[in-house]
Amino acid sequence: MIDLSVGGCNFLKQVPSSIGGLNSLLRLQLDRTPFETLPEEISHLHFIQELKLMNCESLKFLPKSFGAMDTLRSLYLEGSSIEELPESFGKLENLVLLRMSKCKMLRRLPNSFGDLKSLHDLHMQETLVSDLPESFGNLSNLMVLKMLKKPLFRSSESGVPSTSKEPRFVAVPDTFSNLLSLEKLDARSWGISGKIPDVLEKLSSVKIVNLGNNYFHSLPSSLEGLSNLRELLLYDCRELKCLPPLPWKLEQLSLANCFSLESISDLSKLEILHELNLTNCEKVNDIPGLEKLAALRRLYMSGCNSSCSLAVKKRLSKAPLKMLRNLSLPGNRIPDWFSQGPVTFAAQPNKELRGVILAVVVALNHETEDDYQLPDVMEVQAQILKLDLALYTHTLHLSGVPRTSNDQLHICRYPASHPMVKMFKDGYMIQVIKLEPPIRQGVELKMHGIHLVYEGDDDFTGEEILLTETQLSVSQKLANFFSSFEETEASSVGESTVA
């Protein structure tokens, strides 16, 4: 016998000791069964490669001899009631994958844990483990480490998680610097506080770092040396005050809900950055180097202050605006050359439709009792109509929920490859609507506009200083629109509220 699956056997109260006699067993599945212990004889499975014990809610301990299963390559403990792992656990020298997320009774890892020299993937989300053993840095082949904890979001003004009265602060262990093969790190809500030391600088292989919902106030200057880092996610790090220089290969940077953030280093070297999220960074006054980000596709700044909004609008030139697909920032008007809609598509001879640009002004009434938990505003949609029949409905990607009730301007640009653009036929109409009934009460669609981009409308690459208004490219007209915002106008946006 190679495989044995008895998952979901609700009456299996005990695994028989005779299971150790199945010498040829390679894969054993015992998911969702009510047994409380495993027999010591399970260690006699000398060829076992995969063991699944997911959602075994009565299982609290593994046998002391568990480490003798040294051929084991994949172990699934997710959702079990395991309280601790035996000291022999480190003898699983061939273990490559260990999944023990939502083992909500697991408080510690054994000192031998660092002996798992073959371990590549470790998933331990939502456990009670808070301190890692000193041997943890010996996991020389570890590539993926996911150890996020709840809550993922903090909603209270004090910054203390609503599900935890006394958050336990922890420090980043020094042994982290030895994880030279680590590529993905997810340590959200781990209670990391103070200043993160330079232990990260040696993680030369790391590509994705998610430290959201933590309590540290600064990042090491050595962060710039992480040459392979592609994604840096610091969502809801409310004590973070400044952002040091970043590695030039970074593609995604999230600083949403970093309420204390005051300064950002020059971003001009981040030539391939395609997403920047600064939602609710209320103390940031400027984004130096923004005008150099030629690859930027998504820029989210809802809930930022009026000074920063004005500074960013001045930096938005023709080149980045042509590449941007999603842009959000404080604002209470849309370009006057946009149509209010619905807009009917008319096929033009020898001129293909190259894109659609939608602009909306949205405000949230935070005085309503409804507590908005979603990361995006989901109430605004675009529809493609044939006569009165809706053929296609698309929810606009309005990422970032502002803490303020002030007006927020969103511009969504869809290229020719988008399904909404590809399905246009002569006589079809497009309109912008508010979802009814809304997911959240108090979302107000104050203004909207539609502009169809045809071949030749946005293809001019040179300077456009001498061109007339009707000759300007779409991206240049957008740049002129943003540069037309004045300081007095930005201030009035910051002071306005929803009635």
CSV table of C-alpha atoms in Angstrom, one decimal:
chain,number,residue,atom,x,y,z
A,1,MET,CA,0.0,0.0,0.0
A,2,ILE,CA,1.4,3.4,-1.0
A,3,ASP,CA,-1.5,5.8,-0.1
A,4,LEU,CA,-4.0,5.6,2.8
A,5,SER,CA,-6.7,8.2,3.3
A,6,VAL,CA,-9.2,8.1,6.1
A,7,GLY,CA,-9.9,11.8,6.3
A,8,GLY,CA,-13.3,12.8,7.6
A,9,CYS,CA,-14.0,9.6,9.5
A,10,ASN,CA,-15.9,11.1,12.3
A,11,PHE,CA,-16.0,7.9,14.4
A,12,LEU,CA,-12.2,7.3,14.3
A,13,LYS,CA,-11.4,7.9,17.9
A,14,GLN,CA,-8.0,6.2,17.9
A,15,VAL,CA,-5.4,5.4,15.3
A,16,PRO,CA,-4.3,1.7,15.9
A,17,SER,CA,-0.7,0.9,16.7
A,18,SER,CA,-0.7,-1.6,13.9
A,19,ILE,CA,-0.4,1.4,11.5
A,20,GLY,CA,3.3,1.1,12.0
A,21,GLY,CA,3.3,-2.2,10.1
A,22,LEU,CA,2.4,-0.5,6.8
A,23,ASN,CA,6.1,-0.4,5.8
A,24,SER,CA,5.5,0.7,2.2
A,25,LEU,CA,3.2,3.6,3.0
A,26,LEU,CA,4.3,6.9,1.3
A,27,ARG,CA,1.3,9.1,2.0
A,28,LEU,CA,-1.1,9.1,4.9
A,29,GLN,CA,-4.2,11.4,5.2
A,30,LEU,CA,-6.0,11.7,8.6
A,31,ASP,CA,-7.7,15.1,8.1
A,32,ARG,CA,-10.8,16.0,10.1
A,33,THR,CA,-10.8,13.0,12.4
A,34,PRO,CA,-11.5,13.1,16.2
A,35,PHE,CA,-8.5,11.1,17.5
A,36,GLU,CA,-6.6,12.6,20.4
A,37,THR,CA,-3.2,11.0,20.0
A,38,LEU,CA,-1.0,9.2,17.5
A,39,PRO,CA,0.6,5.9,18.5
A,40,GLU,CA,4.4,5.8,19.0
A,41,GLU,CA,4.4,3.1,16.3
A,42,ILE,CA,3.7,5.7,13.6
A,43,SER,CA,7.4,6.4,13.7
A,44,HIS,CA,7.9,2.9,12.1
A,45,LEU,CA,6.7,4.3,8.8
A,46,HIS,CA,10.2,4.4,7.4
A,47,PHE,CA,9.2,5.4,3.8
A,48,ILE,CA,6.5,7.9,4.6
A,49,GLN,CA,6.8,11.2,2.6
A,50,GLU,CA,3.6,13.0,3.2
A,51,LEU,CA,1.4,13.2,6.4
A,52,LYS,CA,-1.8,15.2,6.6
A,53,LEU,CA,-3.3,16.0,10.0
A,54,MET,CA,-5.3,19.1,9.1
A,55,ASN,CA,-8.3,20.1,11.2
A,56,CYS,CA,-7.7,17.3,13.7
A,57,GLU,CA,-9.2,19.5,16.5
A,58,SER,CA,-8.7,16.9,19.3
A,59,LEU,CA,-5.0,16.3,18.5
A,60,LYS,CA,-2.9,18.1,21.1
A,61,PHE,CA,0.5,16.3,21.0
A,62,LEU,CA,2.7,14.4,18.6
A,63,PRO,CA,4.4,11.2,19.9
A,64,LYS,CA,8.0,11.7,21.3
A,65,SER,CA,9.4,9.4,18.6
A,66,PHE,CA,7.9,11.5,15.8
A,67,GLY,CA,11.4,12.6,14.6
A,68,ALA,CA,12.1,9.0,13.6
A,69,MET,CA,10.0,9.6,10.5
A,70,ASP,CA,13.1,11.0,8.8
A,71,THR,CA,11.8,10.3,5.3
A,72,LEU,CA,8.9,12.8,5.7
A,73,ARG,CA,9.0,15.6,3.2
A,74,SER,CA,5.6,17.3,3.7
A,75,LEU,CA,3.7,17.7,7.0
A,76,TYR,CA,0.3,19.4,7.3
A,77,LEU,CA,-0.9,20.3,10.8
A,78,GLU,CA,-3.2,23.2,9.9
A,79,GLY,CA,-6.2,23.7,12.2
A,80,SER,CA,-5.1,21.1,14.7
A,81,SER,CA,-4.9,21.7,18.5
A,82,ILE,CA,-1.2,20.9,18.8
A,83,GLU,CA,0.2,22.6,21.9
A,84,GLU,CA,3.9,21.9,21.3
A,85,LEU,CA,6.2,19.9,19.0
A,86,PRO,CA,8.4,17.2,20.5
A,87,GLU,CA,12.1,17.8,20.8
A,88,SER,CA,12.8,15.0,18.3
A,89,PHE,CA,11.1,17.1,15.7
A,90,GLY,CA,14.4,18.5,14.5
A,91,LYS,CA,15.4,15.0,13.3
A,92,LEU,CA,13.0,15.4,10.3
A,93,GLU,CA,16.1,16.2,8.2
A,94,ASN,CA,14.2,15.7,4.9
A,95,LEU,CA,11.2,17.8,5.7
A,96,VAL,CA,10.7,20.4,2.9
A,97,LEU,CA,7.2,21.7,3.6
A,98,LEU,CA,5.7,22.4,7.0
A,99,ARG,CA,2.2,23.9,7.3
A,100,MET,CA,0.8,24.5,10.8
A,101,SER,CA,-1.2,27.7,10.3
A,102,LYS,CA,-4.2,28.2,12.6
A,103,CYS,CA,-2.7,25.8,15.2
A,104,LYS,CA,-4.1,28.3,17.8
A,105,MET,CA,-2.8,26.4,20.8
A,106,LEU,CA,0.8,26.2,19.6
A,107,ARG,CA,3.0,28.4,21.9
A,108,ARG,CA,6.6,27.4,21.2
A,109,LEU,CA,8.9,25.7,18.8
A,110,PRO,CA,11.5,23.2,20.2
A,111,ASN,CA,15.1,24.1,20.4
A,112,SER,CA,15.9,21.5,17.8
A,113,PHE,CA,13.7,23.3,15.2
A,114,GLY,CA,16.8,24.8,13.5
A,115,ASP,CA,18.0,21.3,12.6
A,116,LEU,CA,15.4,21.1,9.8
A,117,LYS,CA,18.1,21.7,7.2
A,118,SER,CA,15.9,20.8,4.2
A,119,LEU,CA,12.9,23.0,5.2
A,120,HIS,CA,11.9,25.3,2.3
A,121,ASP,CA,8.4,26.4,3.2
A,122,LEU,CA,7.2,27.2,6.7
A,123,HIS,CA,3.6,28.4,7.2
A,124,MET,CA,2.7,29.2,10.8
A,125,GLN,CA,0.0,31.9,10.5
A,126,GLU,CA,-2.2,32.5,13.5
A,127,THR,CA,-0.4,30.5,16.1
A,128,LEU,CA,0.6,31.6,19.7
A,129,VAL,CA,4.3,31.4,18.9
A,130,SER,CA,5.9,34.7,19.7
A,131,ASP,CA,9.5,33.9,20.4
A,132,LEU,CA,11.6,31.9,17.9
A,133,PRO,CA,14.4,29.7,19.2
A,134,GLU,CA,18.0,30.7,18.7
A,135,SER,CA,18.5,27.8,16.4
A,136,PHE,CA,15.9,29.3,13.9
A,137,GLY,CA,18.7,31.0,12.0
A,138,ASN,CA,20.1,27.5,11.1
A,139,LEU,CA,17.3,27.0,8.6
A,140,SER,CA,19.7,27.6,5.8
A,141,ASN,CA,17.4,26.4,3.0
A,142,LEU,CA,14.3,28.3,4.2
A,143,MET,CA,12.7,30.2,1.3
A,144,VAL,CA,9.2,31.0,2.4
A,145,LEU,CA,8.3,32.1,6.0
A,146,LYS,CA,4.7,33.0,6.7
A,147,MET,CA,3.9,33.8,10.3
A,148,LEU,CA,1.3,36.5,10.3
A,149,LYS,CA,-1.0,36.9,13.3
A,150,LYS,CA,-4.4,38.4,13.8
A,151,PRO,CA,-5.5,41.1,13.8
A,152,LEU,CA,-4.6,42.0,10.2
A,153,PHE,CA,-6.2,45.4,10.6
A,154,ARG,CA,-6.3,47.8,13.6
A,155,SER,CA,-9.4,50.0,13.6
A,156,SER,CA,-9.1,51.9,16.9
A,157,GLU,CA,-7.7,55.4,17.0
A,158,SER,CA,-5.2,54.3,19.7
A,159,GLY,CA,-3.7,51.8,17.3
A,160,VAL,CA,-4.2,48.9,19.7
A,161,PRO,CA,-5.8,45.9,18.0
A,162,SER,CA,-9.5,45.5,18.8
A,163,THR,CA,-8.9,41.8,19.6
A,164,SER,CA,-6.0,42.3,21.9
A,165,LYS,CA,-6.0,44.5,25.1
A,166,GLU,CA,-2.3,44.1,25.8
A,167,PRO,CA,-0.3,43.6,22.6
A,168,ARG,CA,2.9,41.7,23.3
A,169,PHE,CA,5.9,43.5,21.8
A,170,VAL,CA,8.7,41.3,20.3
A,171,ALA,CA,12.1,42.1,18.7
A,172,VAL,CA,13.4,40.7,15.5
A,173,PRO,CA,15.7,37.9,16.5
A,174,ASP,CA,19.4,38.3,15.5
A,175,THR,CA,19.4,34.9,13.9
A,176,PHE,CA,17.2,36.2,11.1
A,177,SER,CA,20.4,37.4,9.4
A,178,ASN,CA,21.4,33.8,8.7
A,179,LEU,CA,18.4,33.0,6.6
A,180,LEU,CA,20.3,33.6,3.4
A,181,SER,CA,17.9,31.6,1.2
A,182,LEU,CA,14.8,33.4,2.4
A,183,GLU,CA,12.7,34.8,-0.5
A,184,LYS,CA,9.3,35.6,1.1
A,185,LEU,CA,8.7,36.9,4.6
A,186,ASP,CA,5.3,37.6,6.0
A,187,ALA,CA,5.4,38.8,9.6
A,188,ARG,CA,2.2,40.8,9.8
A,189,SER,CA,0.9,41.6,13.3
A,190,TRP,CA,3.8,40.0,15.0
A,191,GLY,CA,4.1,42.9,17.5
A,192,ILE,CA,7.5,44.0,16.2
A,193,SER,CA,8.4,47.2,18.0
A,194,GLY,CA,11.1,49.9,18.3
A,195,LYS,CA,13.8,50.0,15.7
A,196,ILE,CA,14.3,47.1,13.4
A,197,PRO,CA,18.0,46.3,13.5
A,198,ASP,CA,20.3,45.7,10.6
A,199,VAL,CA,19.6,41.9,10.6
A,200,LEU,CA,17.7,42.3,7.4
A,201,GLU,CA,20.7,43.5,5.4
A,202,LYS,CA,22.1,40.0,4.9
A,203,LEU,CA,18.8,38.6,3.5
A,204,SER,CA,20.2,39.0,0.0
A,205,SER,CA,17.7,36.6,-1.6
A,206,VAL,CA,14.6,38.1,-0.2
A,207,LYS,CA,12.0,39.3,-2.8
A,208,ILE,CA,8.8,39.9,-0.7
A,209,VAL,CA,8.7,41.4,2.8
A,210,ASN,CA,5.4,42.0,4.5
A,211,LEU,CA,5.7,43.7,7.9
A,212,GLY,CA,2.3,45.3,8.1
A,213,ASN,CA,0.4,46.0,11.3
A,214,ASN,CA,3.5,46.2,13.5
A,215,TYR,CA,4.8,48.8,15.9
A,216,PHE,CA,8.3,49.6,14.8
A,217,HIS,CA,9.1,53.3,14.3
A,218,SER,CA,12.1,53.0,11.9
A,219,LEU,CA,13.7,50.7,9.3
A,220,PRO,CA,17.4,50.1,8.9
A,221,SER,CA,19.3,52.2,6.3
A,222,SER,CA,20.8,48.9,5.0
A,223,LEU,CA,17.4,48.2,3.5
A,224,GLU,CA,18.7,49.7,0.3
A,225,GLY,CA,21.2,46.9,-0.1
A,226,LEU,CA,18.5,44.2,-0.6
A,227,SER,CA,19.0,44.1,-4.3
A,228,ASN,CA,16.4,41.4,-5.0
A,229,LEU,CA,13.6,43.0,-3.0
A,230,ARG,CA,10.5,43.4,-5.2
A,231,GLU,CA,7.6,44.0,-2.7
A,232,LEU,CA,7.8,45.9,0.5
A,233,LEU,CA,4.4,45.9,2.3
A,234,LEU,CA,4.2,48.1,5.5
A,235,TYR,CA,0.4,48.5,5.7
A,236,ASP,CA,-0.8,49.8,9.0
A,237,CYS,CA,2.6,50.4,10.6
A,238,ARG,CA,1.2,53.4,12.5
A,239,GLU,CA,4.4,54.2,14.4
A,240,LEU,CA,6.7,54.3,11.4
A,241,LYS,CA,8.0,57.9,11.0
A,242,CYS,CA,10.5,57.9,8.1
A,243,LEU,CA,11.3,55.7,5.1
A,244,PRO,CA,15.0,55.2,4.3
A,245,PRO,CA,16.4,54.8,0.7
A,246,LEU,CA,15.0,51.7,-0.9
A,247,PRO,CA,16.5,49.1,-3.3
A,248,TRP,CA,16.2,50.2,-6.9
A,249,LYS,CA,14.5,46.9,-8.1
A,250,LEU,CA,11.4,47.5,-5.9
A,251,GLU,CA,8.2,47.0,-7.8
A,252,GLN,CA,5.5,47.5,-5.1
A,253,LEU,CA,5.5,49.7,-2.0
A,254,SER,CA,2.6,49.9,0.4
A,255,LEU,CA,2.6,52.5,3.2
A,256,ALA,CA,-1.2,52.7,3.6
A,257,ASN,CA,-2.3,53.8,7.1
A,258,CYS,CA,1.2,54.8,8.2
A,259,PHE,CA,-0.3,57.7,10.1
A,260,SER,CA,2.9,58.8,11.7
A,261,LEU,CA,5.0,58.8,8.5
A,262,GLU,CA,6.5,62.2,7.9
A,263,SER,CA,9.2,61.8,5.3
A,264,ILE,CA,10.0,59.6,2.3
A,265,SER,CA,13.4,59.2,0.8
A,266,ASP,CA,13.9,60.2,-2.9
A,267,LEU,CA,12.2,57.5,-5.0
A,268,SER,CA,13.7,58.6,-8.4
A,269,LYS,CA,16.0,55.5,-8.6
A,270,LEU,CA,13.0,53.1,-8.4
A,271,GLU,CA,12.7,52.8,-12.2
A,272,ILE,CA,10.5,49.7,-12.2
A,273,LEU,CA,8.2,50.6,-9.3
A,274,HIS,CA,4.7,50.0,-10.6
A,275,GLU,CA,2.5,50.4,-7.4
A,276,LEU,CA,2.8,53.0,-4.6
A,277,ASN,CA,0.1,53.1,-1.9
A,278,LEU,CA,0.2,56.1,0.5
A,279,THR,CA,-3.5,56.0,1.6
A,280,ASN,CA,-4.0,58.0,4.8
A,281,CYS,CA,-0.3,59.1,5.1
A,282,GLU,CA,-1.6,62.3,6.6
A,283,LYS,CA,1.8,63.8,7.7
A,284,VAL,CA,3.7,63.3,4.4
A,285,ASN,CA,4.0,66.6,2.5
A,286,ASP,CA,5.7,65.5,-0.7
A,287,ILE,CA,7.0,62.4,-2.6
A,288,PRO,CA,10.4,63.4,-4.0
A,289,GLY,CA,11.3,61.7,-7.2
A,290,LEU,CA,7.7,60.8,-8.1
A,291,GLU,CA,8.1,62.4,-11.6
A,292,LYS,CA,10.9,60.0,-12.4
A,293,LEU,CA,8.8,56.8,-11.9
A,294,ALA,CA,8.2,56.0,-15.5
A,295,ALA,CA,6.9,52.5,-14.8
A,296,LEU,CA,4.3,53.5,-12.2
A,297,ARG,CA,0.9,52.0,-12.9
A,298,ARG,CA,-1.0,52.5,-9.6
A,299,LEU,CA,-0.7,55.5,-7.2
A,300,TYR,CA,-3.1,55.5,-4.3
A,301,MET,CA,-3.2,58.7,-2.0
A,302,SER,CA,-6.7,58.9,-0.7
A,303,GLY,CA,-6.9,60.6,2.6
A,304,CYS,CA,-3.5,62.4,2.3
A,305,ASN,CA,-3.2,66.0,3.3
A,306,SER,CA,-3.8,68.9,0.9
A,307,SER,CA,-0.1,70.0,0.8
A,308,CYS,CA,1.0,66.6,-0.3
A,309,SER,CA,-1.8,66.3,-2.8
A,310,LEU,CA,-0.9,69.7,-4.3
A,311,ALA,CA,2.8,68.7,-4.5
A,312,VAL,CA,2.0,65.4,-6.2
A,313,LYS,CA,-0.3,67.1,-8.7
A,314,LYS,CA,2.6,69.4,-9.7
A,315,ARG,CA,4.9,66.4,-10.2
A,316,LEU,CA,2.4,64.5,-12.4
A,317,SER,CA,3.8,65.1,-15.9
A,318,LYS,CA,2.7,63.7,-19.2
A,319,ALA,CA,5.0,60.6,-19.2
A,320,PRO,CA,3.9,59.0,-15.9
A,321,LEU,CA,0.2,59.9,-16.6
A,322,LYS,CA,0.3,58.0,-19.8
A,323,MET,CA,1.4,54.8,-17.9
A,324,LEU,CA,-0.9,55.2,-14.8
A,325,ARG,CA,-3.8,52.9,-14.7
A,326,ASN,CA,-5.2,53.8,-11.3
A,327,LEU,CA,-4.7,57.2,-9.5
A,328,SER,CA,-6.4,58.4,-6.4
A,329,LEU,CA,-5.8,61.5,-4.4
A,330,PRO,CA,-7.8,64.3,-2.7
A,331,GLY,CA,-9.8,66.4,-5.3
A,332,ASN,CA,-13.2,67.8,-5.9
A,333,ARG,CA,-13.4,68.2,-9.7
A,334,ILE,CA,-12.7,66.3,-12.9
A,335,PRO,CA,-11.4,67.5,-16.2
A,336,ASP,CA,-14.0,69.6,-18.0
A,337,TRP,CA,-13.3,67.8,-21.3
A,338,PHE,CA,-14.6,64.5,-19.8
A,339,SER,CA,-18.3,63.6,-20.7
A,340,GLN,CA,-20.8,63.1,-17.9
A,341,GLY,CA,-22.2,60.1,-19.6
A,342,PRO,CA,-23.6,57.8,-20.7
A,343,VAL,CA,-21.3,58.0,-23.7
A,344,THR,CA,-22.1,56.2,-27.0
A,345,PHE,CA,-19.3,54.5,-28.8
A,346,ALA,CA,-19.1,55.5,-32.5
A,347,ALA,CA,-16.6,53.5,-34.6
A,348,GLN,CA,-14.3,55.8,-36.5
A,349,PRO,CA,-12.9,54.9,-39.9
A,350,ASN,CA,-9.1,54.0,-39.6
A,351,LYS,CA,-9.0,55.0,-35.9
A,352,GLU,CA,-9.2,52.2,-33.4
A,353,LEU,CA,-10.4,52.6,-29.8
A,354,ARG,CA,-7.2,52.6,-27.7
A,355,GLY,CA,-8.7,53.0,-24.2
A,356,VAL,CA,-11.2,54.4,-21.8
A,357,ILE,CA,-10.6,56.8,-19.0
A,358,LEU,CA,-13.0,57.1,-16.1
A,359,ALA,CA,-12.9,59.9,-13.5
A,360,VAL,CA,-15.0,59.9,-10.3
A,361,VAL,CA,-15.2,62.0,-7.2
A,362,VAL,CA,-16.2,60.0,-4.2
A,363,ALA,CA,-16.7,60.9,-0.5
A,364,LEU,CA,-17.4,58.7,2.5
A,365,ASN,CA,-19.6,59.7,5.4
A,366,HIS,CA,-17.8,58.4,8.4
A,367,GLU,CA,-20.7,59.5,10.7
A,368,THR,CA,-22.7,56.5,9.7
A,369,GLU,CA,-22.8,53.5,12.0
A,370,ASP,CA,-21.5,51.2,9.2
A,371,ASP,CA,-17.9,50.3,9.9
A,372,TYR,CA,-16.1,50.0,6.6
A,373,GLN,CA,-13.8,47.0,6.8
A,374,LEU,CA,-12.9,46.5,3.1
A,375,PRO,CA,-9.6,47.8,1.8
A,376,ASP,CA,-11.3,49.3,-1.3
A,377,VAL,CA,-14.4,51.4,-2.0
A,378,MET,CA,-16.6,48.9,-3.9
A,379,GLU,CA,-19.7,51.0,-4.7
A,380,VAL,CA,-18.8,52.6,-8.1
A,381,GLN,CA,-19.2,50.6,-11.3
A,382,ALA,CA,-19.0,51.0,-15.0
A,383,GLN,CA,-21.5,49.3,-17.4
A,384,ILE,CA,-21.4,48.6,-21.1
A,385,LEU,CA,-25.0,48.8,-22.5
A,386,LYS,CA,-26.6,47.6,-25.7
A,387,LEU,CA,-29.8,49.7,-25.8
A,388,ASP,CA,-30.9,49.3,-22.1
A,389,LEU,CA,-29.3,45.9,-21.6
A,390,ALA,CA,-26.2,45.8,-19.4
A,391,LEU,CA,-23.7,43.4,-21.2
A,392,TYR,CA,-20.8,44.0,-18.9
A,393,THR,CA,-20.4,45.4,-15.4
A,394,HIS,CA,-17.0,46.3,-13.9
A,395,THR,CA,-16.3,47.5,-10.3
A,396,LEU,CA,-13.8,50.4,-10.4
A,397,HIS,CA,-10.6,49.6,-8.4
A,398,LEU,CA,-10.8,52.5,-5.9
A,399,SER,CA,-8.1,51.2,-3.6
A,400,GLY,CA,-7.6,52.8,-0.2
A,401,VAL,CA,-10.4,53.9,2.2
A,402,PRO,CA,-9.7,57.4,3.5
A,403,ARG,CA,-10.3,58.2,7.2
A,404,THR,CA,-11.7,61.6,6.2
A,405,SER,CA,-15.0,62.5,4.7
A,406,ASN,CA,-13.3,64.9,2.2
A,407,ASP,CA,-13.8,64.5,-1.6
A,408,GLN,CA,-11.4,62.0,-3.3
A,409,LEU,CA,-10.6,62.0,-7.0
A,410,HIS,CA,-10.0,58.7,-8.7
A,411,ILE,CA,-8.9,58.2,-12.3
A,412,CYS,CA,-9.0,54.8,-13.8
A,413,ARG,CA,-7.5,54.2,-17.2
A,414,TYR,CA,-8.2,51.0,-19.2
A,415,PRO,CA,-6.0,50.0,-22.2
A,416,ALA,CA,-7.3,48.4,-25.4
A,417,SER,CA,-6.6,44.9,-23.9
A,418,HIS,CA,-9.1,45.3,-21.1
A,419,PRO,CA,-12.3,43.3,-21.5
A,420,MET,CA,-14.4,46.5,-21.1
A,421,VAL,CA,-12.7,48.1,-24.1
A,422,LYS,CA,-12.5,45.0,-26.3
A,423,MET,CA,-16.2,44.4,-26.2
A,424,PHE,CA,-17.2,47.8,-27.5
A,425,LYS,CA,-19.2,47.8,-30.7
A,426,ASP,CA,-20.8,50.6,-32.7
A,427,GLY,CA,-23.7,52.0,-30.8
A,428,TYR,CA,-22.8,50.5,-27.4
A,429,MET,CA,-22.9,52.9,-24.5
A,430,ILE,CA,-20.8,53.2,-21.3
A,431,GLN,CA,-22.1,54.7,-18.1
A,432,VAL,CA,-20.8,55.1,-14.5
A,433,ILE,CA,-23.2,54.1,-11.7
A,434,LYS,CA,-23.3,53.7,-7.9
A,435,LEU,CA,-24.0,50.1,-6.8
A,436,GLU,CA,-27.5,49.7,-5.3
A,437,PRO,CA,-27.9,48.6,-2.7
A,438,PRO,CA,-24.4,49.7,-1.6
A,439,ILE,CA,-22.0,47.4,0.3
A,440,ARG,CA,-21.5,50.3,2.7
A,441,GLN,CA,-23.9,53.1,3.6
A,442,GLY,CA,-22.6,56.7,3.3
A,443,VAL,CA,-20.6,56.3,0.0
A,444,GLU,CA,-21.5,59.3,-2.2
A,445,LEU,CA,-20.7,59.4,-5.9
A,446,LYS,CA,-20.5,63.2,-6.3
A,447,MET,CA,-19.2,63.5,-9.9
A,448,HIS,CA,-18.1,61.3,-12.7
A,449,GLY,CA,-16.7,61.6,-16.2
A,450,ILE,CA,-15.9,59.4,-19.2
A,451,HIS,CA,-13.4,59.9,-22.0
A,452,LEU,CA,-12.8,57.5,-25.0
A,453,VAL,CA,-9.2,57.4,-26.3
A,454,TYR,CA,-8.9,56.7,-30.0
A,455,GLU,CA,-5.8,56.0,-32.1
A,456,GLY,CA,-3.8,59.2,-32.4
A,457,ASP,CA,-5.3,60.9,-29.3
A,458,ASP,CA,-2.3,60.0,-27.1
A,459,ASP,CA,0.5,59.0,-29.4
A,460,PHE,CA,2.5,62.3,-29.5
A,461,THR,CA,5.8,61.8,-27.8
A,462,GLY,CA,7.5,65.3,-28.1
A,463,GLU,CA,7.1,68.6,-26.4
A,464,GLU,CA,3.6,70.1,-26.7
A,465,ILE,CA,4.2,73.7,-25.6
A,466,LEU,CA,3.4,75.2,-29.0
A,467,LEU,CA,0.2,73.0,-29.6
A,468,THR,CA,-3.3,74.3,-29.2
A,469,GLU,CA,-5.7,72.8,-26.7
A,470,THR,CA,-7.4,70.7,-29.3
A,471,GLN,CA,-4.1,69.3,-30.5
A,472,LEU,CA,-2.8,68.2,-27.1
A,473,SER,CA,-2.4,64.6,-26.3
A,474,VAL,CA,-4.7,63.1,-23.7
A,475,SER,CA,-1.8,62.7,-21.2
A,476,GLN,CA,-0.7,66.3,-21.6
A,477,LYS,CA,-4.2,67.5,-21.0
A,478,LEU,CA,-4.3,65.5,-17.8
A,479,ALA,CA,-1.0,67.0,-16.8
A,480,ASN,CA,-2.4,70.5,-17.4
A,481,PHE,CA,-5.5,69.6,-15.4
A,482,PHE,CA,-3.5,68.6,-12.4
A,483,SER,CA,-1.1,71.6,-12.6
A,484,SER,CA,-4.1,73.9,-12.6
A,485,PHE,CA,-4.9,73.1,-9.0
A,486,GLU,CA,-4.0,76.0,-6.7
A,487,GLU,CA,-3.0,76.0,-3.1
A,488,THR,CA,-6.3,77.7,-2.1
A,489,GLU,CA,-8.2,75.1,-3.9
A,490,ALA,CA,-6.3,72.2,-2.3
A,491,SER,CA,-7.0,73.8,1.1
A,492,SER,CA,-10.7,74.0,0.4
A,493,VAL,CA,-10.7,70.3,-0.4
A,494,GLY,CA,-9.0,69.5,2.9
A,495,GLU,CA,-11.6,71.5,4.8
A,496,SER,CA,-14.7,70.2,3.0
A,497,THR,CA,-17.0,67.6,4.6
A,498,VAL,CA,-19.9,65.6,3.4
A,499,ALA,CA,-23.2,67.0,4.4
